[in-house]
mmCIF file with all atom_site columns, C-alpha atoms and ligand atoms in Angstrom:
data_model
loop_
_atom_site.group_PDB
_atom_site.id
_atom_site.type_symbol
_atom_site.label_atom_id
_atom_site.label_alt_id
_atom_site.label_comp_id
_atom_site.label_asym_id
_atom_site.label_entity_id
_atom_site.label_seq_id
_atom_site.pdbx_PDB_ins_code
_atom_site.Cartn_x
_atom_site.Cartn_y
_atom_site.Cartn_z
_atom_site.occupancy
_atom_site.B_iso_or_equiv
_atom_site.pdbx_formal_charge
_atom_site.auth_seq_id
_atom_site.auth_comp_id
_atom_site.auth_asym_id
_atom_site.auth_atom_id
_atom_site.pdbx_PDB_model_num
ATOM   1   C  CA  . MET L 1 1   ? 38.442  36.001  -53.004 1.00 56.00 ? 1   MET L CA  1
ATOM   2   C  CA  . ASN L 1 2   ? 38.140  39.495  -51.608 1.00 77.00 ? 2   ASN L CA  1
ATOM   3   C  CA  . ASN L 1 3   ? 40.081  40.788  -48.621 1.00 85.00 ? 3   ASN L CA  1
ATOM   4   C  CA  . CYS L 1 4   ? 37.338  39.972  -46.144 1.00 90.00 ? 4   CYS L CA  1
ATOM   5   C  CA  . ASP L 1 5   ? 37.424  36.282  -47.077 1.00 91.00 ? 5   ASP L CA  1
ATOM   6   C  CA  . ILE L 1 6   ? 41.199  36.100  -46.632 1.00 89.00 ? 6   ILE L CA  1
ATOM   7   C  CA  . VAL L 1 7   ? 41.019  37.909  -43.293 1.00 90.00 ? 7   VAL L CA  1
ATOM   8   C  CA  . LYS L 1 8   ? 38.220  35.678  -42.037 1.00 89.00 ? 8   LYS L CA  1
ATOM   9   C  CA  . ASP L 1 9   ? 40.376  32.646  -42.874 1.00 89.00 ? 9   ASP L CA  1
ATOM   10  C  CA  . LEU L 1 10  ? 43.202  34.154  -40.879 1.00 89.00 ? 10  LEU L CA  1
ATOM   11  C  CA  . LEU L 1 11  ? 41.099  35.327  -37.946 1.00 90.00 ? 11  LEU L CA  1
ATOM   12  C  CA  . PRO L 1 12  ? 41.256  32.071  -35.940 1.00 87.00 ? 12  PRO L CA  1
ATOM   13  C  CA  . LEU L 1 13  ? 45.065  32.110  -36.159 1.00 88.00 ? 13  LEU L CA  1
ATOM   14  C  CA  . TYR L 1 14  ? 45.092  35.817  -35.324 1.00 90.00 ? 14  TYR L CA  1
ATOM   15  C  CA  . ALA L 1 15  ? 42.845  35.258  -32.314 1.00 86.00 ? 15  ALA L CA  1
ATOM   16  C  CA  . ASP L 1 16  ? 45.155  32.533  -31.038 1.00 85.00 ? 16  ASP L CA  1
ATOM   17  C  CA  . ASP L 1 17  ? 48.119  34.811  -31.766 1.00 85.00 ? 17  ASP L CA  1
ATOM   18  C  CA  . VAL L 1 18  ? 49.875  32.238  -33.898 1.00 86.00 ? 18  VAL L CA  1
ATOM   19  C  CA  . CYS L 1 19  ? 50.000  33.947  -37.274 1.00 85.00 ? 19  CYS L CA  1
ATOM   20  C  CA  . SER L 1 20  ? 53.102  35.553  -38.781 1.00 88.00 ? 20  SER L CA  1
ATOM   21  C  CA  . GLU L 1 21  ? 54.058  39.125  -38.072 1.00 90.00 ? 21  GLU L CA  1
ATOM   22  C  CA  . ASP L 1 22  ? 53.139  40.206  -41.648 1.00 90.00 ? 22  ASP L CA  1
ATOM   23  C  CA  . SER L 1 23  ? 49.768  38.503  -41.490 1.00 89.00 ? 23  SER L CA  1
ATOM   24  C  CA  . ARG L 1 24  ? 49.037  40.048  -38.093 1.00 91.00 ? 24  ARG L CA  1
ATOM   25  C  CA  . LYS L 1 25  ? 49.773  43.520  -39.396 1.00 91.00 ? 25  LYS L CA  1
ATOM   26  C  CA  . ALA L 1 26  ? 47.677  42.964  -42.513 1.00 90.00 ? 26  ALA L CA  1
ATOM   27  C  CA  . VAL L 1 27  ? 44.745  41.676  -40.471 1.00 91.00 ? 27  VAL L CA  1
ATOM   28  C  CA  . GLU L 1 28  ? 44.927  44.601  -38.032 1.00 92.00 ? 28  GLU L CA  1
ATOM   29  C  CA  . GLU L 1 29  ? 45.029  47.075  -40.874 1.00 92.00 ? 29  GLU L CA  1
ATOM   30  C  CA  . HIS L 1 30  ? 41.970  45.478  -42.436 1.00 92.00 ? 30  HIS L CA  1
ATOM   31  C  CA  . LEU L 1 31  ? 40.104  45.301  -39.128 1.00 92.00 ? 31  LEU L CA  1
ATOM   32  C  CA  . ASN L 1 32  ? 40.531  49.039  -38.602 1.00 92.00 ? 32  ASN L CA  1
ATOM   33  C  CA  . GLY L 1 33  ? 38.532  49.685  -41.735 1.00 91.00 ? 33  GLY L CA  1
ATOM   34  C  CA  . CYS L 1 34  ? 36.083  46.771  -41.633 1.00 92.00 ? 34  CYS L CA  1
ATOM   35  C  CA  . PRO L 1 35  ? 33.519  46.572  -38.822 1.00 92.00 ? 35  PRO L CA  1
ATOM   36  C  CA  . ASP L 1 36  ? 32.199  43.345  -40.306 1.00 92.00 ? 36  ASP L CA  1
ATOM   37  C  CA  . CYS L 1 37  ? 35.450  41.436  -39.778 1.00 92.00 ? 37  CYS L CA  1
ATOM   38  C  CA  . LYS L 1 38  ? 35.945  43.106  -36.376 1.00 92.00 ? 38  LYS L CA  1
ATOM   39  C  CA  . LYS L 1 39  ? 32.616  41.684  -35.293 1.00 92.00 ? 39  LYS L CA  1
ATOM   40  C  CA  . GLU L 1 40  ? 33.712  38.284  -36.572 1.00 91.00 ? 40  GLU L CA  1
ATOM   41  C  CA  . LEU L 1 41  ? 36.829  38.478  -34.420 1.00 90.00 ? 41  LEU L CA  1
ATOM   42  C  CA  . GLU L 1 42  ? 34.811  39.402  -31.339 1.00 90.00 ? 42  GLU L CA  1
ATOM   43  C  CA  . LYS L 1 43  ? 32.554  36.431  -31.929 1.00 87.00 ? 43  LYS L CA  1
ATOM   44  C  CA  . LEU L 1 44  ? 35.567  34.186  -32.282 1.00 84.00 ? 44  LEU L CA  1
ATOM   45  C  CA  . ARG L 1 45  ? 37.110  35.483  -29.051 1.00 83.00 ? 45  ARG L CA  1
ATOM   46  C  CA  . GLN L 1 46  ? 33.886  34.925  -27.134 1.00 81.00 ? 46  GLN L CA  1
ATOM   47  C  CA  . ASN L 1 47  ? 33.672  31.329  -28.250 1.00 73.00 ? 47  ASN L CA  1
ATOM   48  C  CA  . VAL L 1 48  ? 37.290  30.622  -27.476 1.00 62.00 ? 48  VAL L CA  1
ATOM   49  C  CA  . SER L 1 49  ? 37.358  32.479  -24.213 1.00 57.00 ? 49  SER L CA  1
ATOM   50  C  CA  . ILE L 1 50  ? 35.828  29.739  -22.019 1.00 59.00 ? 50  ILE L CA  1
ATOM   51  C  CA  . SER L 1 51  ? 38.403  29.771  -19.293 1.00 63.00 ? 51  SER L CA  1
ATOM   52  C  CA  . PRO L 1 52  ? 39.120  26.817  -17.032 1.00 66.00 ? 52  PRO L CA  1
ATOM   53  C  CA  . GLN L 1 53  ? 37.537  28.786  -14.190 1.00 72.00 ? 53  GLN L CA  1
ATOM   54  C  CA  . LYS L 1 54  ? 34.280  29.045  -16.115 1.00 73.00 ? 54  LYS L CA  1
ATOM   55  C  CA  . ASP L 1 55  ? 34.460  25.328  -16.880 1.00 76.00 ? 55  ASP L CA  1
ATOM   56  C  CA  . ALA L 1 56  ? 34.705  24.596  -13.162 1.00 82.00 ? 56  ALA L CA  1
ATOM   57  C  CA  . GLU L 1 57  ? 31.716  26.818  -12.495 1.00 84.00 ? 57  GLU L CA  1
ATOM   58  C  CA  . VAL L 1 58  ? 29.635  25.070  -15.123 1.00 84.00 ? 58  VAL L CA  1
ATOM   59  C  CA  . LEU L 1 59  ? 30.647  21.698  -13.686 1.00 87.00 ? 59  LEU L CA  1
ATOM   60  C  CA  . LYS L 1 60  ? 29.721  22.867  -10.211 1.00 89.00 ? 60  LYS L CA  1
ATOM   61  C  CA  . ARG L 1 61  ? 26.317  23.989  -11.425 1.00 90.00 ? 61  ARG L CA  1
ATOM   62  C  CA  . ILE L 1 62  ? 25.718  20.638  -13.158 1.00 90.00 ? 62  ILE L CA  1
ATOM   63  C  CA  . LYS L 1 63  ? 26.737  18.774  -10.007 1.00 91.00 ? 63  LYS L CA  1
ATOM   64  C  CA  . LYS L 1 64  ? 24.427  20.923  -7.917  1.00 92.00 ? 64  LYS L CA  1
ATOM   65  C  CA  . ARG L 1 65  ? 21.543  20.258  -10.247 1.00 91.00 ? 65  ARG L CA  1
ATOM   66  C  CA  . LEU L 1 66  ? 22.254  16.518  -10.140 1.00 93.00 ? 66  LEU L CA  1
ATOM   67  C  CA  . ARG L 1 67  ? 22.273  16.639  -6.338  1.00 93.00 ? 67  ARG L CA  1
ATOM   68  C  CA  . ILE L 1 68  ? 18.892  18.421  -6.309  1.00 93.00 ? 68  ILE L CA  1
ATOM   69  C  CA  . GLU L 1 69  ? 17.492  15.894  -8.782  1.00 93.00 ? 69  GLU L CA  1
ATOM   70  C  CA  . LYS L 1 70  ? 18.722  13.037  -6.585  1.00 94.00 ? 70  LYS L CA  1
ATOM   71  C  CA  . LEU L 1 71  ? 17.118  14.663  -3.554  1.00 95.00 ? 71  LEU L CA  1
ATOM   72  C  CA  . VAL L 1 72  ? 13.790  15.144  -5.336  1.00 95.00 ? 72  VAL L CA  1
ATOM   73  C  CA  . VAL L 1 73  ? 13.772  11.546  -6.593  1.00 95.00 ? 73  VAL L CA  1
ATOM   74  C  CA  . GLY L 1 74  ? 14.629  10.373  -3.055  1.00 95.00 ? 74  GLY L CA  1
ATOM   75  C  CA  . LEU L 1 75  ? 11.832  12.428  -1.526  1.00 96.00 ? 75  LEU L CA  1
ATOM   76  C  CA  . ILE L 1 76  ? 9.299   11.138  -4.047  1.00 96.00 ? 76  ILE L CA  1
ATOM   77  C  CA  . SER L 1 77  ? 10.384  7.530   -3.430  1.00 96.00 ? 77  SER L CA  1
ATOM   78  C  CA  . ALA L 1 78  ? 10.158  8.016   0.336   1.00 96.00 ? 78  ALA L CA  1
ATOM   79  C  CA  . THR L 1 79  ? 6.679   9.527   0.036   1.00 96.00 ? 79  THR L CA  1
ATOM   80  C  CA  . VAL L 1 80  ? 5.485   6.669   -2.159  1.00 97.00 ? 80  VAL L CA  1
ATOM   81  C  CA  . LEU L 1 81  ? 6.937   4.156   0.305   1.00 96.00 ? 81  LEU L CA  1
ATOM   82  C  CA  . VAL L 1 82  ? 5.187   5.831   3.248   1.00 97.00 ? 82  VAL L CA  1
ATOM   83  C  CA  . PHE L 1 83  ? 1.855   5.739   1.404   1.00 96.00 ? 83  PHE L CA  1
ATOM   84  C  CA  . VAL L 1 84  ? 2.319   2.076   0.506   1.00 96.00 ? 84  VAL L CA  1
ATOM   85  C  CA  . LEU L 1 85  ? 3.090   1.236   4.139   1.00 95.00 ? 85  LEU L CA  1
ATOM   86  C  CA  . LEU L 1 86  ? 0.122   3.246   5.424   1.00 94.00 ? 86  LEU L CA  1
ATOM   87  C  CA  . GLY L 1 87  ? -2.125  1.573   2.857   1.00 93.00 ? 87  GLY L CA  1
ATOM   88  C  CA  . THR L 1 88  ? -0.943  -1.870  3.935   1.00 90.00 ? 88  THR L CA  1
ATOM   89  C  CA  . LEU L 1 89  ? -1.491  -1.012  7.594   1.00 87.00 ? 89  LEU L CA  1
ATOM   90  C  CA  . PHE L 1 90  ? -4.957  0.390   6.857   1.00 87.00 ? 90  PHE L CA  1
ATOM   91  C  CA  . TYR L 1 91  ? -5.780  -2.793  4.934   1.00 87.00 ? 91  TYR L CA  1
ATOM   92  C  CA  . LEU L 1 92  ? -4.549  -5.038  7.761   1.00 82.00 ? 92  LEU L CA  1
ATOM   93  C  CA  . ILE L 1 93  ? -6.470  -3.082  10.390  1.00 81.00 ? 93  ILE L CA  1
ATOM   94  C  CA  . ASN L 1 94  ? -9.690  -2.940  8.424   1.00 82.00 ? 94  ASN L CA  1
ATOM   95  C  CA  . SER L 1 95  ? -9.957  -6.356  6.897   1.00 85.00 ? 95  SER L CA  1
ATOM   96  C  CA  . ASP L 1 96  ? -11.183 -9.469  8.623   1.00 86.00 ? 96  ASP L CA  1
ATOM   97  C  CA  . CYS L 1 97  ? -9.847  -12.948 8.476   1.00 88.00 ? 97  CYS L CA  1
ATOM   98  C  CA  . SER L 1 98  ? -11.004 -16.179 10.051  1.00 89.00 ? 98  SER L CA  1
ATOM   99  C  CA  . MET L 1 99  ? -9.876  -17.080 13.522  1.00 88.00 ? 99  MET L CA  1
ATOM   100 C  CA  . ASP L 1 100 ? -7.284  -19.798 13.618  1.00 87.00 ? 100 ASP L CA  1
ATOM   101 C  CA  . MET L 1 101 ? -9.229  -22.721 15.151  1.00 89.00 ? 101 MET L CA  1
ATOM   102 C  CA  . GLU L 1 102 ? -6.156  -24.358 16.640  1.00 88.00 ? 102 GLU L CA  1
ATOM   103 C  CA  . ARG L 1 103 ? -4.285  -21.292 17.711  1.00 86.00 ? 103 ARG L CA  1
ATOM   104 C  CA  . TYR L 1 104 ? -7.265  -19.892 19.590  1.00 87.00 ? 104 TYR L CA  1
ATOM   105 C  CA  . ASP L 1 105 ? -8.533  -23.321 20.694  1.00 89.00 ? 105 ASP L CA  1
ATOM   106 C  CA  . ILE L 1 106 ? -12.009 -22.478 19.428  1.00 91.00 ? 106 ILE L CA  1
ATOM   107 C  CA  . PRO L 1 107 ? -13.659 -25.842 20.307  1.00 91.00 ? 107 PRO L CA  1
ATOM   108 C  CA  . ASN L 1 108 ? -12.726 -25.420 23.983  1.00 91.00 ? 108 ASN L CA  1
ATOM   109 C  CA  . ASN L 1 109 ? -13.296 -21.687 24.239  1.00 91.00 ? 109 ASN L CA  1
ATOM   110 C  CA  . VAL L 1 110 ? -16.602 -21.192 22.456  1.00 94.00 ? 110 VAL L CA  1
ATOM   111 C  CA  . TYR L 1 111 ? -19.740 -22.675 23.966  1.00 94.00 ? 111 TYR L CA  1
ATOM   112 C  CA  . VAL L 1 112 ? -23.412 -21.949 24.594  1.00 95.00 ? 112 VAL L CA  1
ATOM   113 C  CA  . SER L 1 113 ? -24.713 -21.523 28.089  1.00 93.00 ? 113 SER L CA  1
ATOM   114 C  CA  . GLU L 1 114 ? -28.395 -21.589 29.070  1.00 92.00 ? 114 GLU L CA  1
ATOM   115 C  CA  . VAL L 1 115 ? -29.575 -19.412 31.953  1.00 90.00 ? 115 VAL L CA  1
ATOM   116 C  CA  . ASP L 1 116 ? -33.317 -19.328 32.718  1.00 92.00 ? 116 ASP L CA  1
ATOM   117 C  CA  . GLY L 1 117 ? -34.249 -20.104 29.146  1.00 91.00 ? 117 GLY L CA  1
ATOM   118 C  CA  . MET L 1 118 ? -31.831 -17.467 27.764  1.00 95.00 ? 118 MET L CA  1
ATOM   119 C  CA  . LEU L 1 119 ? -29.126 -18.786 25.481  1.00 95.00 ? 119 LEU L CA  1
ATOM   120 C  CA  . MET L 1 120 ? -25.728 -17.127 25.532  1.00 94.00 ? 120 MET L CA  1
ATOM   121 C  CA  . LEU L 1 121 ? -22.828 -17.666 23.178  1.00 93.00 ? 121 LEU L CA  1
ATOM   122 C  CA  . CYS L 1 122 ? -19.789 -17.552 25.436  1.00 93.00 ? 122 CYS L CA  1
ATOM   123 C  CA  . VAL L 1 123 ? -16.264 -16.909 24.241  1.00 91.00 ? 123 VAL L CA  1
ATOM   124 C  CA  . LYS L 1 124 ? -13.261 -17.059 26.492  1.00 89.00 ? 124 LYS L CA  1
ATOM   125 C  CA  . GLY L 1 125 ? -9.467  -17.274 26.436  1.00 84.00 ? 125 GLY L CA  1
ATOM   126 C  CA  . GLY L 1 126 ? -7.573  -16.333 23.306  1.00 82.00 ? 126 GLY L CA  1
ATOM   127 C  CA  . ALA L 1 127 ? -10.749 -16.860 21.273  1.00 87.00 ? 127 ALA L CA  1
ATOM   128 C  CA  . ALA L 1 128 ? -12.126 -13.713 22.943  1.00 85.00 ? 128 ALA L CA  1
ATOM   129 C  CA  . SER L 1 129 ? -9.631  -11.643 20.973  1.00 81.00 ? 129 SER L CA  1
ATOM   130 C  CA  . PHE L 1 130 ? -12.053 -11.668 18.053  1.00 85.00 ? 130 PHE L CA  1
ATOM   131 C  CA  . ASP L 1 131 ? -12.980 -8.405  16.376  1.00 85.00 ? 131 ASP L CA  1
ATOM   132 C  CA  . SER L 1 132 ? -16.374 -9.297  14.981  1.00 87.00 ? 132 SER L CA  1
ATOM   133 C  CA  . VAL L 1 133 ? -19.001 -12.013 15.152  1.00 89.00 ? 133 VAL L CA  1
ATOM   134 C  CA  . TYR L 1 134 ? -20.561 -13.090 11.897  1.00 89.00 ? 134 TYR L CA  1
ATOM   135 C  CA  . PRO L 1 135 ? -23.937 -14.716 12.461  1.00 89.00 ? 135 PRO L CA  1
ATOM   136 C  CA  . THR L 1 136 ? -24.882 -17.340 9.943   1.00 89.00 ? 136 THR L CA  1
ATOM   137 C  CA  . PHE L 1 137 ? -27.902 -19.544 9.473   1.00 91.00 ? 137 PHE L CA  1
ATOM   138 C  CA  . SER L 1 138 ? -28.125 -23.043 8.156   1.00 92.00 ? 138 SER L CA  1
ATOM   139 C  CA  . ASP L 1 139 ? -31.048 -24.665 6.456   1.00 92.00 ? 139 ASP L CA  1
ATOM   140 C  CA  . ILE L 1 140 ? -32.264 -28.247 6.860   1.00 91.00 ? 140 ILE L CA  1
ATOM   141 C  CA  . ASN L 1 141 ? -29.953 -29.378 4.067   1.00 89.00 ? 141 ASN L CA  1
ATOM   142 C  CA  . GLY L 1 142 ? -26.902 -28.046 5.888   1.00 85.00 ? 142 GLY L CA  1
ATOM   143 C  CA  . ASN L 1 143 ? -26.356 -25.064 3.577   1.00 89.00 ? 143 ASN L CA  1
ATOM   144 C  CA  . HIS L 1 144 ? -25.058 -21.919 5.215   1.00 88.00 ? 144 HIS L CA  1
ATOM   145 C  CA  . LEU L 1 145 ? -26.184 -18.377 4.658   1.00 86.00 ? 145 LEU L CA  1
ATOM   146 C  CA  . THR L 1 146 ? -23.448 -16.320 2.951   1.00 78.00 ? 146 THR L CA  1
ATOM   147 C  CA  . TYR L 1 147 ? -21.355 -19.427 2.358   1.00 76.00 ? 147 TYR L CA  1
ATOM   148 C  CA  . ASP L 1 148 ? -23.603 -21.559 0.153   1.00 81.00 ? 148 ASP L CA  1
ATOM   149 C  CA  . LYS L 1 149 ? -25.557 -20.357 -2.820  1.00 85.00 ? 149 LYS L CA  1
ATOM   150 C  CA  . ASP L 1 150 ? -28.050 -23.202 -2.241  1.00 88.00 ? 150 ASP L CA  1
ATOM   151 C  CA  . TYR L 1 151 ? -29.061 -21.815 1.138   1.00 87.00 ? 151 TYR L CA  1
ATOM   152 C  CA  . ASP L 1 152 ? -32.861 -21.899 1.521   1.00 89.00 ? 152 ASP L CA  1
ATOM   153 C  CA  . LYS L 1 153 ? -34.051 -19.221 3.922   1.00 83.00 ? 153 LYS L CA  1
ATOM   154 C  CA  . ASN L 1 154 ? -37.525 -20.792 4.215   1.00 87.00 ? 154 ASN L CA  1
ATOM   155 C  CA  . ILE L 1 155 ? -36.295 -23.948 5.853   1.00 89.00 ? 155 ILE L CA  1
ATOM   156 C  CA  . LYS L 1 156 ? -33.633 -22.649 8.197   1.00 89.00 ? 156 LYS L CA  1
ATOM   157 C  CA  . ASN L 1 157 ? -33.006 -24.792 11.235  1.00 91.00 ? 157 ASN L CA  1
ATOM   158 C  CA  . GLY L 1 158 ? -29.770 -23.596 12.761  1.00 94.00 ? 158 GLY L CA  1
ATOM   159 C  CA  . ILE L 1 159 ? -28.155 -20.399 13.883  1.00 94.00 ? 159 ILE L CA  1
ATOM   160 C  CA  . GLY L 1 160 ? -24.398 -20.178 13.849  1.00 93.00 ? 160 GLY L CA  1
ATOM   161 C  CA  . TYR L 1 161 ? -21.568 -17.838 14.579  1.00 93.00 ? 161 TYR L CA  1
ATOM   162 C  CA  . THR L 1 162 ? -18.172 -17.303 13.086  1.00 92.00 ? 162 THR L CA  1
ATOM   163 C  CA  . LEU L 1 163 ? -15.585 -15.264 14.889  1.00 92.00 ? 163 LEU L CA  1
ATOM   164 C  CA  . LYS L 1 164 ? -13.432 -13.012 12.784  1.00 91.00 ? 164 LYS L CA  1
ATOM   165 C  CA  . GLN L 1 165 ? -10.313 -11.162 13.649  1.00 86.00 ? 165 GLN L CA  1
ATOM   166 C  CA  . ARG L 1 166 ? -8.463  -8.323  12.047  1.00 83.00 ? 166 ARG L CA  1
ATOM   167 C  CA  . LYS L 1 167 ? -5.616  -9.481  9.898   1.00 80.00 ? 167 LYS L CA  1
ATOM   168 C  CA  . ILE L 1 168 ? -3.245  -7.471  12.037  1.00 76.00 ? 168 ILE L CA  1
ATOM   169 C  CA  . SER L 1 169 ? -4.226  -9.298  15.263  1.00 67.00 ? 169 SER L CA  1
ATOM   170 C  CA  . ARG L 1 170 ? -2.442  -12.298 13.808  1.00 62.00 ? 170 ARG L CA  1
ATOM   171 C  CA  . PHE L 1 171 ? 0.740   -10.687 15.058  1.00 62.00 ? 171 PHE L CA  1
ATOM   172 C  CA  . SER L 1 172 ? -0.640  -10.218 18.553  1.00 61.00 ? 172 SER L CA  1
ATOM   173 C  CA  . ASN L 1 173 ? 0.176   -12.348 21.532  1.00 58.00 ? 173 ASN L CA  1
ATOM   174 C  CA  . VAL L 1 174 ? -2.377  -15.130 21.917  1.00 58.00 ? 174 VAL L CA  1
ATOM   175 C  CA  . ASP L 1 175 ? -1.589  -16.000 25.510  1.00 58.00 ? 175 ASP L CA  1
ATOM   176 C  CA  . MET L 1 176 ? -4.300  -13.980 27.211  1.00 56.00 ? 176 MET L CA  1
ATOM   177 C  CA  . GLY L 1 177 ? -5.413  -16.866 29.408  1.00 55.00 ? 177 GLY L CA  1
ATOM   178 C  CA  . ASN L 1 178 ? -8.819  -16.262 30.895  1.00 55.00 ? 178 ASN L CA  1
ATOM   179 C  CA  . LEU L 1 179 ? -8.378  -12.545 31.193  1.00 61.00 ? 179 LEU L CA  1
ATOM   180 C  CA  . TYR L 1 180 ? -11.093 -11.918 28.676  1.00 68.00 ? 180 TYR L CA  1
ATOM   181 C  CA  . SER L 1 181 ? -14.435 -13.518 28.124  1.00 81.00 ? 181 SER L CA  1
ATOM   182 C  CA  . PHE L 1 182 ? -17.458 -12.415 26.242  1.00 82.00 ? 182 PHE L CA  1
ATOM   183 C  CA  . ALA L 1 183 ? -21.107 -13.451 26.213  1.00 87.00 ? 183 ALA L CA  1
ATOM   184 C  CA  . TYR L 1 184 ? -23.250 -12.878 23.178  1.00 85.00 ? 184 TYR L CA  1
ATOM   185 C  CA  . GLN L 1 185 ? -27.032 -13.045 23.476  1.00 90.00 ? 185 GLN L CA  1
ATOM   186 C  CA  . VAL L 1 186 ? -28.499 -15.562 21.042  1.00 91.00 ? 186 VAL L CA  1
ATOM   187 C  CA  . GLY L 1 187 ? -32.130 -15.530 22.202  1.00 92.00 ? 187 GLY L CA  1
ATOM   188 C  CA  . THR L 1 188 ? -34.532 -17.540 24.336  1.00 94.00 ? 188 THR L CA  1
ATOM   189 C  CA  . VAL L 1 189 ? -35.151 -21.251 23.933  1.00 93.00 ? 189 VAL L CA  1
ATOM   190 C  CA  . GLU L 1 190 ? -38.821 -20.420 23.438  1.00 93.00 ? 190 GLU L CA  1
ATOM   191 C  CA  . LYS L 1 191 ? -38.120 -17.995 20.616  1.00 93.00 ? 191 LYS L CA  1
ATOM   192 C  CA  . LEU L 1 192 ? -35.743 -20.380 18.878  1.00 93.00 ? 192 LEU L CA  1
ATOM   193 C  CA  . ASN L 1 193 ? -38.315 -23.175 19.080  1.00 92.00 ? 193 ASN L CA  1
ATOM   194 C  CA  . GLU L 1 194 ? -40.941 -20.838 17.671  1.00 91.00 ? 194 GLU L CA  1
ATOM   195 C  CA  . ASN L 1 195 ? -38.703 -20.185 14.683  1.00 89.00 ? 195 ASN L CA  1
ATOM   196 C  CA  . ASN L 1 196 ? -37.822 -23.829 14.216  1.00 89.00 ? 196 ASN L CA  1
ATOM   197 C  CA  . ILE L 1 197 ? -34.191 -23.178 15.084  1.00 92.00 ? 197 ILE L CA  1
ATOM   198 C  CA  . GLU L 1 198 ? -32.986 -26.536 16.285  1.00 94.00 ? 198 GLU L CA  1
ATOM   199 C  CA  . LYS L 1 199 ? -29.332 -25.908 16.869  1.00 94.00 ? 199 LYS L CA  1
ATOM   200 C  CA  . ILE L 1 200 ? -26.722 -23.307 17.592  1.00 96.00 ? 200 ILE L CA  1
ATOM   201 C  CA  . PHE L 1 201 ? -23.318 -23.941 16.163  1.00 95.00 ? 201 PHE L CA  1
ATOM   202 C  CA  . TYR L 1 202 ? -19.949 -22.412 15.642  1.00 95.00 ? 202 TYR L CA  1
ATOM   203 C  CA  . TYR L 1 203 ? -19.098 -22.248 11.974  1.00 92.00 ? 203 TYR L CA  1
ATOM   204 C  CA  . ASP L 1 204 ? -15.510 -22.834 10.938  1.00 91.00 ? 204 ASP L CA  1
ATOM   205 C  CA  . ASP L 1 205 ? -15.516 -21.020 7.609   1.00 88.00 ? 205 ASP L CA  1
ATOM   206 C  CA  . VAL L 1 206 ? -12.023 -22.187 6.717   1.00 89.00 ? 206 VAL L CA  1
ATOM   207 C  CA  . ASN L 1 207 ? -12.756 -25.893 6.907   1.00 88.00 ? 207 ASN L CA  1
ATOM   208 C  CA  . ASP L 1 208 ? -16.489 -25.472 6.226   1.00 86.00 ? 208 ASP L CA  1
ATOM   209 C  CA  . LYS L 1 209 ? -17.301 -27.331 9.404   1.00 89.00 ? 209 LYS L CA  1
ATOM   210 C  CA  . GLU L 1 210 ? -19.996 -26.979 12.082  1.00 91.00 ? 210 GLU L CA  1
ATOM   211 C  CA  . TYR L 1 211 ? -19.365 -27.323 15.786  1.00 94.00 ? 211 TYR L CA  1
ATOM   212 C  CA  . VAL L 1 212 ? -22.782 -27.861 17.337  1.00 95.00 ? 212 VAL L CA  1
ATOM   213 C  CA  . LEU L 1 213 ? -22.971 -25.962 20.636  1.00 96.00 ? 213 LEU L CA  1
ATOM   214 C  CA  . TRP L 1 214 ? -26.620 -26.425 21.522  1.00 95.00 ? 214 TRP L CA  1
ATOM   215 C  CA  . GLU L 1 215 ? -29.484 -28.559 20.262  1.00 94.00 ? 215 GLU L CA  1
ATOM   216 C  CA  . SER L 1 216 ? -33.180 -28.216 20.886  1.00 90.00 ? 216 SER L CA  1
ATOM   217 C  CA  . GLU L 1 217 ? -34.771 -30.984 22.978  1.00 84.00 ? 217 GLU L CA  1
ATOM   218 C  CA  . LYS L 1 218 ? -38.013 -30.391 21.149  1.00 67.00 ? 218 LYS L CA  1
ATOM   219 C  CA  . ASN L 1 219 ? -38.860 -33.412 18.983  1.00 55.00 ? 219 ASN L CA  1
ATOM   220 C  CA  . ASP L 1 220 ? -41.278 -33.127 16.145  1.00 51.00 ? 220 ASP L CA  1
HETATM 221 ZN ZN1 . ZN  E 2 .   ? 36.619  42.679  -43.865 1.00 80.30 ? 301 ZN  E ZN1 1
#
């Protein structure tokens, strides 16, 4: 063991000022003539010299960073939530669903009226809160266009309508009384007869049921 090795062993004690008087003197003497060991001491002091104040600062910085991370995560979550809500709203506004037959009293509020050979599909009361009318045709066998794959367009004999509402109108107040009514032009009796359309019906797409609203008097 040379002197440097002995001094380096003593350096931690020297740095903490806990070595004996003789050792301290010996170390100091050696340090004066050995830049290598002096450097070692400086290194040692730097490592040891983390003061409580510095600890507090480091802690503060860590806490600050944690707070920022929490904030960022919160902001991202809030943004995602907003987009999910907007998406749901957009979906509800833009997608149709069938009218509730009972709630809107469809059988009593949807009828066909004939004026001078012109046939009108009339909708009144809560049923008039529909958002779209889906025309459908039926063939002689009772199959419906868009609802039955067996529908035969060459032998159609009925023209029907299904009212649809936006999903979101389900939350709306039904009690609109007779405030609203709507008439939808179906065509003339003559034209329907020409095309062998024998009936006009309301089609309940939920229960797959026809409500016949008008029937041709023409008998083949
Ligand atoms: Zn040395």
